[in-house]
Amino acid sequence: MPTRRDLLLQAALFSALPGLGFAQTRGQLALPLEPTPACGPQSYTPAQTAGPYFTPGSPRRNALREPGMAGMPLRLGGRVLDPACRPLAGVLVDLWQADAEGRYDNDGFRLRGHVVTDAEGRWAFDTVRPGLYPGRTRHLHVKLQPAGGRVLTTQLYFPGEPGNARDGIFDARLLMAVGGNDDEMLARFDFVLAEG
């Protein structure tokens, strides 16, 4: 049974996100991180490699999990902010990932899609927790494109993964805040984009 503190943390973490509301959550929570990086001139979200599996032209959709798809359901979201912590609307957020077995779809757009942030800078995807493949820890790939701005390509990571310490690309600044239960994982990350 979640404690009052767990419920308050859950509400603070997910209440501002479309589709990741307080009423959707159940069970014990593990929230090891603050959901938002500190804003300021040195707080930009770090870039990382796109890797070999990016395919341009993903469909605009936030529902990536298909009926009958294997893997732990993952509801992922957050906000896109400028260095002064102001929300950025109209930012294209493109997500691609491996399936639960660690395989990427290189022929189509399975587990690939993009959304555009709303007036509050919010974005969200309904997907599955990615599987592992040799040499990498569990991760998600993301590209962010503000209107008229530079593209940020990066990756997001899961706290507590044994492979984090062995992955040469892993960056702790890109750890998501994670909660949920045995039936569904919830994760949040707020991006801070450099201006221009």
CSV table of N, CA and C in Angstrom, one decimal, residues 43-133:
chain,number,residue,atom,x,y,z
A,43,SER,N,23.0,24.1,-17.6
A,43,SER,CA,22.1,23.0,-17.3
A,43,SER,C,21.5,22.3,-18.5
A,44,TYR,N,22.0,22.6,-19.6
A,44,TYR,CA,21.4,22.0,-20.8
A,44,TYR,C,21.5,20.5,-20.8
A,45,THR,N,20.5,19.9,-21.4
A,45,THR,CA,20.5,18.4,-21.5
A,45,THR,C,21.6,18.0,-22.4
A,46,PRO,N,22.5,17.1,-22.0
A,46,PRO,CA,23.6,16.7,-22.9
A,46,PRO,C,23.2,15.9,-24.1
A,47,ALA,N,23.9,16.1,-25.2
A,47,ALA,CA,23.7,15.4,-26.4
A,47,ALA,C,24.4,14.0,-26.3
A,48,GLN,N,23.9,13.1,-27.1
A,48,GLN,CA,24.5,11.8,-27.2
A,48,GLN,C,24.3,11.3,-28.6
A,49,THR,N,25.0,10.2,-29.0
A,49,THR,CA,24.9,9.7,-30.4
A,49,THR,C,23.5,9.2,-30.7
A,50,ALA,N,23.1,9.3,-31.9
A,50,ALA,CA,21.8,8.7,-32.4
A,50,ALA,C,21.9,7.2,-32.5
A,51,GLY,N,23.1,6.7,-32.6
A,51,GLY,CA,23.3,5.3,-32.8
A,51,GLY,C,23.0,4.9,-34.3
A,52,PRO,N,23.1,3.6,-34.6
A,52,PRO,CA,22.9,3.2,-36.0
A,52,PRO,C,21.4,2.9,-36.4
A,53,TYR,N,20.4,3.1,-35.5
A,53,TYR,CA,19.1,2.6,-35.7
A,53,TYR,C,18.1,3.7,-36.0
A,54,PHE,N,18.5,5.0,-36.1
A,54,PHE,CA,17.5,6.1,-36.4
A,54,PHE,C,17.0,6.0,-37.8
A,55,THR,N,15.7,6.2,-37.9
A,55,THR,CA,15.0,6.2,-39.3
A,55,THR,C,14.2,7.5,-39.3
A,56,PRO,N,14.5,8.4,-40.2
A,56,PRO,CA,13.8,9.7,-40.3
A,56,PRO,C,12.3,9.4,-40.8
A,57,GLY,N,11.5,10.4,-40.6
A,57,GLY,CA,10.1,10.3,-41.0
A,57,GLY,C,9.2,9.5,-40.2
A,58,SER,N,9.4,9.5,-38.9
A,58,SER,CA,8.5,8.7,-38.0
A,58,SER,C,7.1,9.3,-38.0
A,59,PRO,N,6.1,8.4,-37.8
A,59,PRO,CA,4.7,8.9,-37.7
A,59,PRO,C,4.5,9.8,-36.5
A,60,ARG,N,3.5,10.7,-36.6
A,60,ARG,CA,3.2,11.5,-35.5
A,60,ARG,C,2.1,10.7,-34.7
A,61,ARG,N,2.6,10.2,-33.5
A,61,ARG,CA,1.8,9.4,-32.6
A,61,ARG,C,2.5,9.3,-31.3
A,62,ASN,N,1.7,9.2,-30.2
A,62,ASN,CA,2.3,9.0,-28.9
A,62,ASN,C,2.0,7.6,-28.4
A,63,ALA,N,1.1,6.8,-29.0
A,63,ALA,CA,0.9,5.4,-28.7
A,63,ALA,C,1.7,4.5,-29.5
A,64,LEU,N,2.9,4.1,-28.9
A,64,LEU,CA,3.8,3.2,-29.6
A,64,LEU,C,3.6,1.7,-29.3
A,65,ARG,N,3.0,1.5,-28.1
A,65,ARG,CA,2.7,0.1,-27.7
A,65,ARG,C,1.5,-0.4,-28.5
A,66,GLU,N,1.7,-1.6,-29.1
A,66,GLU,CA,0.7,-2.2,-29.9
A,66,GLU,C,0.0,-3.3,-29.2
A,67,PRO,N,-1.3,-3.6,-29.5
A,67,PRO,CA,-1.9,-4.7,-28.8
A,67,PRO,C,-1.1,-6.0,-28.9
A,68,GLY,N,-1.0,-6.7,-27.8
A,68,GLY,CA,-0.3,-8.0,-27.8
A,68,GLY,C,1.2,-7.9,-27.8
A,69,MET,N,1.7,-6.7,-27.8
A,69,MET,CA,3.2,-6.5,-27.8
A,69,MET,C,3.8,-6.9,-26.4
A,70,ALA,N,4.9,-7.7,-26.5
A,70,ALA,CA,5.5,-8.1,-25.3
A,70,ALA,C,6.3,-7.0,-24.6
A,71,GLY,N,6.4,-7.1,-23.3
A,71,GLY,CA,7.2,-6.1,-22.5
A,71,GLY,C,6.4,-5.4,-21.5
A,72,MET,N,7.1,-4.8,-20.5
A,72,MET,CA,6.4,-4.0,-19.5
A,72,MET,C,5.9,-2.7,-20.1
A,73,PRO,N,4.6,-2.4,-19.9
A,73,PRO,CA,4.1,-1.1,-20.4
A,73,PRO,C,4.9,0.0,-19.7
A,74,LEU,N,5.2,1.0,-20.5
A,74,LEU,CA,6.0,2.2,-20.0
A,74,LEU,C,5.3,3.4,-20.5
A,75,ARG,N,4.9,4.2,-19.5
A,75,ARG,CA,4.2,5.5,-19.8
A,75,ARG,C,5.3,6.6,-19.5
A,76,LEU,N,5.7,7.3,-20.5
A,76,LEU,CA,6.9,8.1,-20.4
A,76,LEU,C,6.5,9.6,-20.8
A,77,GLY,N,7.0,10.6,-20.1
A,77,GLY,CA,6.6,11.9,-20.4
A,77,GLY,C,7.5,12.9,-19.7
A,78,GLY,N,7.2,14.2,-19.9
A,78,GLY,CA,8.0,15.2,-19.3
A,78,GLY,C,7.7,16.6,-19.9
A,79,ARG,N,8.6,17.5,-19.8
A,79,ARG,CA,8.5,18.8,-20.4
A,79,ARG,C,9.7,19.2,-21.1
A,80,VAL,N,9.6,20.2,-22.0
A,80,VAL,CA,10.8,20.7,-22.6
A,80,VAL,C,10.8,22.2,-22.2
A,81,LEU,N,12.0,22.6,-21.6
A,81,LEU,CA,12.2,23.9,-21.0
A,81,LEU,C,13.3,24.7,-21.6
A,82,ASP,N,13.3,26.0,-21.5
A,82,ASP,CA,14.5,26.8,-21.8
A,82,ASP,C,15.4,26.9,-20.6
A,83,PRO,N,16.5,27.6,-20.7
A,83,PRO,CA,17.4,27.7,-19.5
A,83,PRO,C,16.8,28.5,-18.3
A,84,ALA,N,15.8,29.3,-18.6
A,84,ALA,CA,15.1,30.0,-17.5
A,84,ALA,C,13.9,29.2,-17.0
A,85,CYS,N,13.8,27.9,-17.3
A,85,CYS,CA,12.7,27.1,-16.9
A,85,CYS,C,11.4,27.4,-17.4
A,86,ARG,N,11.4,28.1,-18.6
A,86,ARG,CA,10.1,28.5,-19.2
A,86,ARG,C,9.8,27.3,-20.2
A,87,PRO,N,8.5,26.9,-20.3
A,87,PRO,CA,8.1,25.8,-21.2
A,87,PRO,C,8.3,26.2,-22.6
A,88,LEU,N,8.7,25.3,-23.4
A,88,LEU,CA,8.8,25.5,-24.9
A,88,LEU,C,7.8,24.7,-25.6
A,89,ALA,N,6.9,25.4,-26.3
A,89,ALA,CA,5.8,24.8,-27.1
A,89,ALA,C,6.3,24.6,-28.5
A,90,GLY,N,5.7,23.6,-29.2
A,90,GLY,CA,6.0,23.4,-30.6
A,90,GLY,C,7.3,22.7,-30.8
A,91,VAL,N,7.9,22.0,-29.8
A,91,VAL,CA,9.1,21.3,-30.0
A,91,VAL,C,8.7,19.9,-30.5
A,92,LEU,N,9.3,19.4,-31.6
A,92,LEU,CA,9.1,18.0,-32.0
A,92,LEU,C,10.0,17.1,-31.2
A,93,VAL,N,9.4,16.1,-30.6
A,93,VAL,CA,10.1,15.1,-29.8
A,93,VAL,C,9.9,13.8,-30.5
A,94,ASP,N,11.0,13.2,-31.0
A,94,ASP,CA,11.0,12.0,-31.8
A,94,ASP,C,11.7,10.9,-30.9
A,95,LEU,N,11.0,9.8,-30.7
A,95,LEU,CA,11.4,8.7,-29.9
A,95,LEU,C,11.6,7.4,-30.7
A,96,TRP,N,12.7,6.7,-30.5
A,96,TRP,CA,12.8,5.4,-31.1
A,96,TRP,C,13.5,4.5,-30.1
A,97,GLN,N,13.3,3.2,-30.1
A,97,GLN,CA,13.8,2.3,-29.1
A,97,GLN,C,13.7,0.8,-29.6
A,98,ALA,N,14.4,0.0,-28.8
A,98,ALA,CA,14.4,-1.5,-29.0
A,98,ALA,C,13.1,-2.0,-28.4
A,99,ASP,N,12.7,-3.2,-28.9
A,99,ASP,CA,11.5,-3.8,-28.3
A,99,ASP,C,12.0,-4.6,-27.0
A,100,ALA,N,11.1,-5.3,-26.4
A,100,ALA,CA,11.4,-6.0,-25.2
A,100,ALA,C,12.5,-7.1,-25.3
A,101,GLU,N,12.8,-7.5,-26.5
A,101,GLU,CA,13.8,-8.5,-26.8
A,101,GLU,C,15.2,-7.8,-27.2
A,102,GLY,N,15.2,-6.5,-27.2
A,102,GLY,CA,16.4,-5.8,-27.6
A,102,GLY,C,16.6,-5.6,-29.1
A,103,ARG,N,15.5,-5.7,-29.9
A,103,ARG,CA,15.6,-5.6,-31.3
A,103,ARG,C,14.9,-4.3,-31.8
A,104,TYR,N,15.6,-3.6,-32.8
A,104,TYR,CA,15.0,-2.4,-33.4
A,104,TYR,C,14.4,-2.8,-34.7
A,105,ASP,N,13.3,-2.1,-35.1
A,105,ASP,CA,12.6,-2.3,-36.3
A,105,ASP,C,13.4,-1.4,-37.3
A,106,ASN,N,14.1,-2.0,-38.2
A,106,ASN,CA,14.9,-1.2,-39.2
A,106,ASN,C,14.2,-1.1,-40.5
A,107,ASP,N,13.0,-1.7,-40.7
A,107,ASP,CA,12.3,-1.7,-41.9
A,107,ASP,C,11.0,-0.8,-41.8
A,108,GLY,N,10.5,-0.6,-40.6
A,108,GLY,CA,9.3,0.2,-40.5
A,108,GLY,C,9.4,1.2,-39.3
A,109,PHE,N,8.2,1.4,-38.6
A,109,PHE,CA,8.2,2.4,-37.6
A,109,PHE,C,7.6,1.8,-36.3
A,110,ARG,N,7.9,0.5,-36.0
A,110,ARG,CA,7.5,-0.1,-34.8
A,110,ARG,C,8.3,0.5,-33.7
A,111,LEU,N,7.6,0.9,-32.6
A,111,LEU,CA,8.3,1.6,-31.5
A,111,LEU,C,9.0,2.8,-31.9
A,112,ARG,N,8.5,3.5,-32.8
A,112,ARG,CA,9.0,4.8,-33.3
A,112,ARG,C,7.8,5.8,-33.5
A,113,GLY,N,8.0,7.0,-33.1
A,113,GLY,CA,7.0,8.0,-33.3
A,113,GLY,C,7.5,9.4,-32.8
A,114,HIS,N,6.7,10.4,-33.1
A,114,HIS,CA,7.0,11.7,-32.6
A,114,HIS,C,5.7,12.4,-32.2
A,115,VAL,N,5.9,13.4,-31.3
A,115,VAL,CA,4.8,14.3,-30.8
A,115,VAL,C,5.4,15.7,-30.8
A,116,VAL,N,4.5,16.7,-30.6
A,116,VAL,CA,4.9,18.1,-30.6
A,116,VAL,C,4.4,18.6,-29.2
A,117,THR,N,5.3,19.3,-28.5
A,117,THR,CA,5.0,19.8,-27.2
A,117,THR,C,3.8,20.8,-27.2
A,118,ASP,N,3.0,20.8,-26.1
A,118,ASP,CA,1.9,21.7,-26.0
A,118,ASP,C,2.4,23.0,-25.5
A,119,ALA,N,1.4,23.9,-25.1
A,119,ALA,CA,1.8,25.3,-24.6
A,119,ALA,C,2.6,25.2,-23.3
A,120,GLU,N,2.5,24.1,-22.6
A,120,GLU,CA,3.2,24.0,-21.3
A,120,GLU,C,4.5,23.2,-21.5
A,121,GLY,N,4.9,22.9,-22.7
A,121,GLY,CA,6.1,22.2,-23.0
A,121,GLY,C,6.0,20.7,-22.8
A,122,ARG,N,4.8,20.2,-22.6
A,122,ARG,CA,4.6,18.8,-22.2
A,122,ARG,C,4.6,17.8,-23.4
A,123,TRP,N,5.2,16.6,-23.2
A,123,TRP,CA,5.2,15.6,-24.2
A,123,TRP,C,5.0,14.2,-23.5
A,124,ALA,N,4.5,13.2,-24.2
A,124,ALA,CA,4.3,11.9,-23.5
A,124,ALA,C,4.2,10.8,-24.6
A,125,PHE,N,4.6,9.6,-24.2
A,125,PHE,CA,4.5,8.4,-25.1
A,125,PHE,C,4.0,7.3,-24.2
A,126,ASP,N,3.3,6.4,-24.8
A,126,ASP,CA,2.8,5.1,-24.2
A,126,ASP,C,3.6,4.0,-25.0
A,127,THR,N,4.5,3.3,-24.4
A,127,THR,CA,5.4,2.4,-25.1
A,127,THR,C,5.6,1.2,-24.2
A,128,VAL,N,6.7,0.5,-24.4
A,128,VAL,CA,7.2,-0.6,-23.5
A,128,VAL,C,8.6,-0.4,-23.1
A,129,ARG,N,8.9,-1.0,-21.9
A,129,ARG,CA,10.3,-0.9,-21.5
A,129,ARG,C,11.2,-1.6,-22.5
A,130,PRO,N,12.3,-0.9,-23.0
A,130,PRO,CA,13.1,-1.6,-24.0
A,130,PRO,C,13.9,-2.7,-23.4
A,131,GLY,N,14.2,-3.7,-24.2
A,131,GLY,CA,15.1,-4.8,-23.8
A,131,GLY,C,16.6,-4.4,-24.0
A,132,LEU,N,17.4,-5.3,-23.6
A,132,LEU,CA,18.8,-5.2,-23.7
A,132,LEU,C,19.4,-5.8,-25.0
A,133,TYR,N,20.5,-5.2,-25.5
A,133,TYR,CA,21.2,-5.9,-26.5
A,133,TYR,C,22.7,-5.8,-26.2
